[in-house]
Coordinates of N, CA, C and O and ligand atoms in Angstrom, one line a residue:
M24 N 0.5 -1.3 0.1 CA 0.4 -0.2 -0.3 C 0.9 1.0 -0.1 O 1.7 1.5 0.9
S25 N 0.6 2.0 -0.9 CA 2.0 3.1 -0.9 C 0.7 4.2 -1.3 O -0.1 4.8 -2.0
P26 N 0.3 5.3 -0.2 CA -0.6 5.9 0.1 C 0.2 7.4 -0.8 O 1.1 7.7 -1.0
L27 N -0.7 8.2 -1.5 CA -0.6 9.2 -2.4 C 0.4 10.4 -1.4 O -0.4 10.8 -0.7
R28 N 1.4 10.5 -2.5 CA 2.1 12.1 -1.5 C 2.1 13.0 -2.3 O 2.5 12.6 -3.5
R29 N 1.8 14.2 -1.2 CA 1.9 15.8 -2.2 C 2.9 16.3 -1.7 O 3.7 15.6 -0.6
C30 N 3.3 17.3 -2.9 CA 4.2 18.2 -2.4 C 3.9 18.9 -0.9 O 2.5 19.2 -1.0
T31 N 5.0 19.4 -0.3 CA 4.4 19.4 1.3 C 4.6 21.3 0.9 O 4.2 21.6 2.1
R32 N 4.8 21.5 -0.2 CA 4.8 23.6 -0.3 C 2.9 23.5 -0.2 O 2.7 23.3 -0.8
P33 N 3.0 25.1 0.6 CA 1.7 25.1 0.8 C 1.3 25.4 -0.5 O 1.9 26.0 -1.7
A34 N -0.2 25.2 -0.8 CA -1.1 25.5 -1.8 C -0.2 25.0 -3.2 O -1.0 25.2 -4.3
C35 N 0.2 23.5 -3.3 CA 0.8 22.9 -4.1 C -0.1 21.4 -4.2 O 0.1 21.1 -3.2
L36 N -0.9 21.2 -4.9 CA -1.4 20.4 -5.1 C -1.2 19.0 -5.6 O -1.4 17.6 -5.9
R37 N 0.0 19.5 -6.6 CA 0.8 18.4 -7.5 C 1.0 17.0 -6.6 O 1.6 16.9 -5.2
S38 N 1.5 16.0 -7.1 CA 1.9 14.8 -6.1 C 3.5 14.9 -6.2 O 4.0 15.4 -7.3
A39 N 4.1 14.2 -5.0 CA 5.6 14.4 -5.0 C 6.4 13.5 -6.1 O 5.8 12.6 -6.0
V40 N 7.5 13.4 -5.9 CA 8.5 13.0 -6.9 C 9.8 12.4 -6.1 O 10.5 12.1 -6.8
A41 N 9.8 13.4 -5.4 CA 10.9 13.9 -4.9 C 10.6 14.0 -3.4 O 10.3 14.5 -2.6
T42 N 11.9 14.2 -2.4 CA 12.5 14.3 -0.7 C 14.0 14.9 -0.6 O 14.8 14.8 -0.8
L43 N 13.0 16.1 0.1 CA 14.5 16.7 0.2 C 14.2 16.5 1.9 O 13.5 16.5 2.6
T44 N 15.5 16.2 2.1 CA 15.9 16.1 3.3 C 17.1 17.2 4.0 O 18.2 17.5 2.9
Y45 N 16.9 17.7 5.3 CA 17.7 18.6 5.2 C 18.8 18.4 6.5 O 18.2 17.5 7.5
V46 N 20.2 18.2 6.3 CA 20.8 17.6 6.8 C 21.9 18.6 8.0 O 22.5 19.3 7.6
Y47 N 20.9 19.1 9.2 CA 21.3 20.2 10.1 C 22.9 20.6 10.0 O 23.3 21.7 10.3
A48 N 23.2 19.3 11.0 CA 24.8 19.2 11.2 C 25.7 19.7 10.1 O 26.4 20.6 10.0
D49 N 25.2 19.5 8.6 CA 25.9 19.9 7.7 C 25.6 21.0 6.9 O 26.6 21.3 5.5
K50 N 24.9 21.5 7.1 CA 24.0 22.3 6.5 C 23.9 22.1 5.4 O 24.6 23.0 4.1
T51 N 23.0 21.1 4.5 CA 23.3 20.3 3.3 C 21.6 20.2 3.1 O 21.0 19.4 3.5
A52 N 21.5 20.4 1.8 CA 20.2 20.2 1.6 C 20.2 19.2 0.4 O 20.4 19.1 -0.7
V53 N 19.7 17.7 0.7 CA 19.5 16.8 0.0 C 18.3 16.8 -0.6 O 17.4 15.9 -0.2
L54 N 18.3 16.6 -2.3 CA 17.3 16.1 -2.7 C 17.4 14.8 -3.6 O 18.1 14.4 -4.6
G55 N 16.5 14.0 -3.4 CA 16.9 12.4 -3.9 C 15.4 11.8 -4.4 O 14.2 12.4 -4.4
P56 N 15.2 10.7 -4.2 CA 13.9 9.8 -5.1 C 12.7 10.4 -3.8 O 13.3 10.4 -2.7
L57 N 11.9 10.1 -3.8 CA 11.1 9.9 -3.0 C 11.0 9.3 -1.9 O 11.2 7.7 -2.4
A58 N 11.3 9.1 -0.9 CA 12.2 8.5 0.5 C 10.3 7.7 0.7 O 9.4 7.6 0.9
V59 N 10.9 6.6 0.8 CA 9.8 5.0 1.4 C 9.6 5.4 2.7 O 8.1 5.6 2.7
Y60 N 9.8 6.0 4.1 CA 9.2 6.2 5.0 C 9.6 7.9 5.3 O 10.6 8.3 4.9
A61 N 8.9 8.0 6.0 CA 8.7 9.6 5.9 C 9.7 9.8 7.3 O 9.4 9.4 8.0
E62 N 10.5 10.3 7.0 CA 11.3 10.9 8.3 C 11.6 12.6 8.6 O 11.2 13.2 7.9
P63 N 12.0 12.5 10.2 CA 12.3 13.9 10.4 C 13.3 14.9 9.6 O 14.0 14.2 9.1
H64 N 12.7 15.8 9.1 CA 13.8 16.8 8.8 C 13.9 16.7 6.9 O 14.7 16.9 6.4
S65 N 12.2 15.9 6.7 CA 12.3 15.8 5.2 C 11.0 16.4 5.0 O 10.0 16.3 5.4
Y66 N 11.1 17.0 3.5 CA 9.8 17.2 3.0 C 9.8 16.8 1.3 O 10.4 16.4 0.7
D67 N 8.2 16.1 0.8 CA 8.1 15.7 0.0 C 8.0 16.6 -1.0 O 7.1 17.5 -1.0
L68 N 8.6 16.9 -2.4 CA 8.5 17.6 -3.6 C 8.4 17.3 -4.9 O 8.1 16.4 -5.0
C69 N 7.0 18.2 -5.3 CA 6.5 18.1 -6.7 C 7.9 18.1 -7.5 O 8.8 18.7 -7.2
A70 N 7.7 17.8 -8.7 CA 8.9 18.1 -9.8 C 9.4 19.4 -10.0 O 10.2 19.9 -9.9
E71 N 8.4 20.2 -9.7 CA 8.0 21.5 -10.4 C 9.2 22.1 -9.1 O 9.8 23.1 -9.0
H72 N 8.8 21.9 -8.2 CA 9.3 22.3 -6.1 C 11.0 22.2 -6.7 O 11.9 22.6 -6.1
A73 N 10.8 20.6 -6.8 CA 12.1 20.0 -7.2 C 13.2 20.8 -7.6 O 14.2 21.2 -7.5
E74 N 12.9 21.0 -9.0 CA 13.6 21.9 -9.7 C 13.8 23.2 -9.6 O 14.9 23.7 -9.7
R75 N 12.9 23.8 -9.2 CA 13.1 25.3 -8.8 C 14.1 25.7 -6.9 O 13.8 26.4 -6.8
L76 N 14.0 24.2 -6.5 CA 14.3 24.2 -5.2 C 16.2 25.5 -4.9 O 16.8 25.2 -5.5
S77 N 16.2 26.3 -4.3 CA 17.3 26.9 -3.5 C 17.5 26.8 -2.2 O 16.3 26.8 -1.3
A78 N 18.5 26.9 -1.8 CA 19.5 26.4 -0.5 C 19.0 28.4 0.1 O 19.2 28.9 0.0
P79 N 18.7 27.5 1.8 CA 19.1 28.9 2.5 C 20.3 29.5 2.2 O 21.3 28.7 2.1
K80 N 21.0 30.6 2.5 CA 22.1 31.2 2.2 C 23.2 30.6 3.3 O 22.6 30.0 4.3
G81 N 24.5 30.2 2.6 CA 25.4 29.5 3.5 C 24.8 27.8 3.4 O 26.1 27.2 4.1
W82 N 23.9 27.5 2.4 CA 23.5 26.0 2.6 C 24.1 25.5 1.3 O 24.0 25.7 0.4
E83 N 24.2 24.1 1.1 CA 25.0 23.8 0.0 C 23.2 22.7 -0.5 O 22.9 22.0 0.3
V84 N 23.3 22.6 -1.7 CA 21.9 21.7 -2.1 C 22.7 20.5 -2.8 O 23.4 20.6 -3.8
L85 N 22.5 19.6 -2.6 CA 22.7 17.7 -3.3 C 21.4 17.8 -3.9 O 21.1 16.9 -3.4
R86 N 21.8 17.4 -5.3 CA 20.7 16.7 -5.8 C 21.3 15.5 -6.5 O 22.0 15.2 -7.1
L87 N 20.4 14.4 -6.0 CA 20.9 13.3 -6.5 C 20.2 12.8 -7.2 O 19.1 13.0 -8.0
Q88 N 20.6 12.0 -8.6 CA 20.5 11.8 -9.7 C 19.2 10.6 -9.4 O 19.0 9.5 -8.7
F89 N 17.7 11.1 -10.1 CA 16.7 10.0 -9.7 C 16.1 10.3 -11.2 O 16.2 11.1 -12.1
D90 N 14.8 9.7 -11.2 CA 14.1 9.7 -12.7 C 13.9 8.5 -13.3 O 14.9 8.0 -13.3
A91 N 14.2 10.1 -14.7 CA 14.4 8.9 -15.8 C 16.2 9.2 -15.8 O 16.4 7.7 -16.7
A92 N 17.0 9.7 -15.4 CA 18.2 9.9 -15.5 C 18.8 8.7 -14.2 O 19.9 8.4 -14.5
A93 N 18.0 8.0 -14.0 CA 18.7 7.0 -12.4 C 19.2 6.1 -13.5 O 20.6 6.0 -12.7
A94 N 19.4 5.2 -14.7 CA 20.5 4.5 -15.4 C 21.7 5.4 -15.7 O 22.4 4.4 -15.4
Q95 N 21.5 6.6 -15.2 CA 23.2 7.3 -16.0 C 23.6 7.6 -14.7 O 24.7 8.5 -14.7
A96 N 22.9 7.3 -13.1 CA 23.7 7.8 -12.3 C 25.1 7.2 -12.0 O 25.6 6.0 -12.5
P97 N 26.0 7.8 -11.1 CA 27.3 7.2 -11.3 C 27.5 6.1 -10.6 O 28.4 5.4 -11.4
S98 N 26.9 5.7 -9.9 CA 27.4 5.0 -8.9 C 26.5 4.6 -7.9 O 26.2 5.4 -6.8
A99 N 25.5 2.9 -8.1 CA 25.0 2.9 -6.6 C 25.3 2.8 -5.3 O 24.5 3.0 -4.5
D100 N 26.7 2.3 -5.1 CA 27.0 2.4 -4.1 C 27.3 3.9 -3.4 O 26.7 3.8 -2.8
D101 N 27.6 4.4 -4.0 CA 28.0 6.1 -4.1 C 26.6 6.2 -3.3 O 26.6 7.2 -1.8
L102 N 25.5 6.2 -3.7 CA 24.5 7.2 -3.5 C 23.7 6.3 -2.5 O 23.0 7.4 -1.3
E103 N 24.1 5.3 -2.4 CA 23.6 4.1 -0.6 C 24.6 4.8 0.1 O 23.7 4.7 1.3
A104 N 25.7 4.6 -0.1 CA 26.4 5.8 1.0 C 25.9 6.8 1.6 O 25.8 7.0 2.7
L105 N 25.9 7.3 0.2 CA 24.7 8.4 1.0 C 23.8 8.8 1.9 O 23.9 9.3 2.7
A106 N 23.1 8.1 1.8 CA 21.7 7.9 1.6 C 21.8 7.3 3.1 O 21.1 8.1 4.1
D107 N 22.9 6.6 3.3 CA 23.2 6.2 5.1 C 23.8 7.5 5.4 O 23.3 7.3 6.7
A108 N 24.7 8.2 5.1 CA 24.7 9.2 6.0 C 24.1 10.1 6.2 O 23.9 10.6 7.4
V109 N 23.3 10.6 5.4 CA 22.6 11.3 5.9 C 21.0 10.7 6.5 O 21.1 10.9 7.5
R110 N 21.0 9.7 6.7 CA 20.1 8.9 7.5 C 20.7 9.2 9.0 O 20.2 9.4 10.1
E111 N 21.9 8.6 8.9 CA 22.2 8.4 10.2 C 23.0 10.0 10.8 O 22.2 10.6 12.1
A112 N 23.0 11.4 10.3 CA 22.7 12.4 10.4 C 21.5 12.8 10.9 O 21.4 13.7 11.8
A113 N 20.8 12.2 10.2 CA 19.0 12.7 10.7 C 18.2 12.3 11.8 O 17.7 12.7 12.8
H114 N 19.0 11.3 12.1 CA 18.4 10.6 13.2 C 18.9 11.3 14.7 O 19.8 11.6 14.9
V115 N 18.0 11.6 15.7 CA 18.6 11.8 16.8 C 18.5 10.8 17.8 O 19.7 10.9 18.2
S116 N 17.8 9.9 17.6 CA 18.8 8.5 19.3 C 18.5 7.9 18.1 O 17.8 7.1 17.3
P117 N 20.1 7.2 18.1 CA 20.4 5.7 17.6 C 19.7 4.8 18.1 O 19.0 4.5 19.7
P118 N 19.7 3.0 17.1 CA 18.7 2.5 17.5 C 18.9 1.4 18.3 O 18.6 0.4 18.9
E119 N 20.5 1.5 18.7 CA 21.0 0.7 19.9 C 20.1 0.7 21.2 O 20.7 -0.2 22.1
E120 N 19.6 1.8 21.3 CA 19.2 2.3 22.4 C 18.1 1.5 22.8 O 17.5 1.1 24.1
Q121 N 17.1 0.9 22.0 CA 16.2 0.1 22.7 C 16.7 -1.2 23.1 O 16.0 -1.4 24.3
T122 N 17.6 -1.7 23.2 CA 18.2 -3.1 24.2 C 18.0 -2.5 25.7 O 17.7 -3.3 26.8
S123 N 18.4 -0.8 25.8 CA 18.3 -0.7 27.1 C 17.4 -0.2 28.0 O 17.1 -0.2 29.0
T124 N 15.7 -0.5 27.2 CA 14.6 -0.3 28.1 C 14.1 -1.4 28.5 O 13.0 -1.6 29.2
R125 N 14.9 -2.7 28.3 CA 14.3 -3.8 28.7 C 15.0 -4.1 30.4 O 15.7 -3.7 30.5
R126 N 14.2 -4.4 31.3 CA 14.1 -4.4 32.4 C 14.2 -5.5 33.2 O 13.1 -6.8 32.7
G127 N 14.8 -5.8 34.8 CA 14.9 -6.7 35.2 C 15.6 -8.1 34.5 O 16.0 -8.8 35.5
G128 N 16.1 -7.8 33.4 CA 17.7 -8.6 33.2 C 18.7 -8.1 33.0 O 18.9 -6.7 33.6
H129 N 19.8 -8.8 32.8 CA 21.3 -8.2 33.0 C 21.8 -8.1 32.0 O 21.2 -8.6 30.6
L130 N 22.0 -7.0 31.6 CA 22.4 -6.4 30.4 C 23.8 -6.9 30.5 O 25.0 -6.7 31.0
R131 N 24.3 -7.7 29.2 CA 25.7 -8.1 28.9 C 26.4 -7.7 27.8 O 25.2 -7.3 26.5
V132 N 27.4 -7.1 27.6 CA 28.0 -6.6 26.4 C 28.7 -7.8 25.9 O 29.5 -8.3 27.1
L133 N 28.4 -7.8 24.4 CA 28.7 -9.3 24.2 C 29.6 -8.5 22.8 O 29.6 -7.5 22.5
G134 N 30.7 -9.2 22.9 CA 32.0 -9.2 21.9 C 31.1 -9.5 20.2 O 30.5 -10.1 20.0
P135 N 31.6 -8.7 19.4 CA 31.3 -8.9 18.4 C 31.6 -10.6 17.7 O 32.1 -11.9 17.8
Q136 N 30.6 -11.1 16.9 CA 30.3 -12.5 16.7 C 31.1 -13.2 15.3 O 30.7 -12.2 14.3
D137 N 32.0 -14.0 15.3 CA 32.4 -14.0 13.8 C 31.9 -15.2 13.3 O 31.3 -16.2 13.5
Ligands
ZN30 ZN1 4.6 21.4 -5.5

């Protein structure tokens, strides 16, 4: 199921084709393919607003290849690594915090399993 995603710009009713993510730590706005999950600091944009996007002063805009040009993207690995970096930077609390919510048990530090 994928609900229809609309451009987040006020008064814009077009459907979203791209997701803009702000990485505040790096002062970078990353424009890429429509994100699967809604994340904090991310905004869906239609083609027109994505095209006309301009970053605030002092910010850099990183445009990832997407849409029909996806086939000419420099390297899928690069894009994936970049997406991971952006996701890590955008997340406020790391996932490993989950284990600390268990109560009554013993917390043990396990070494990496080979
Ligand atoms: Zn729009």
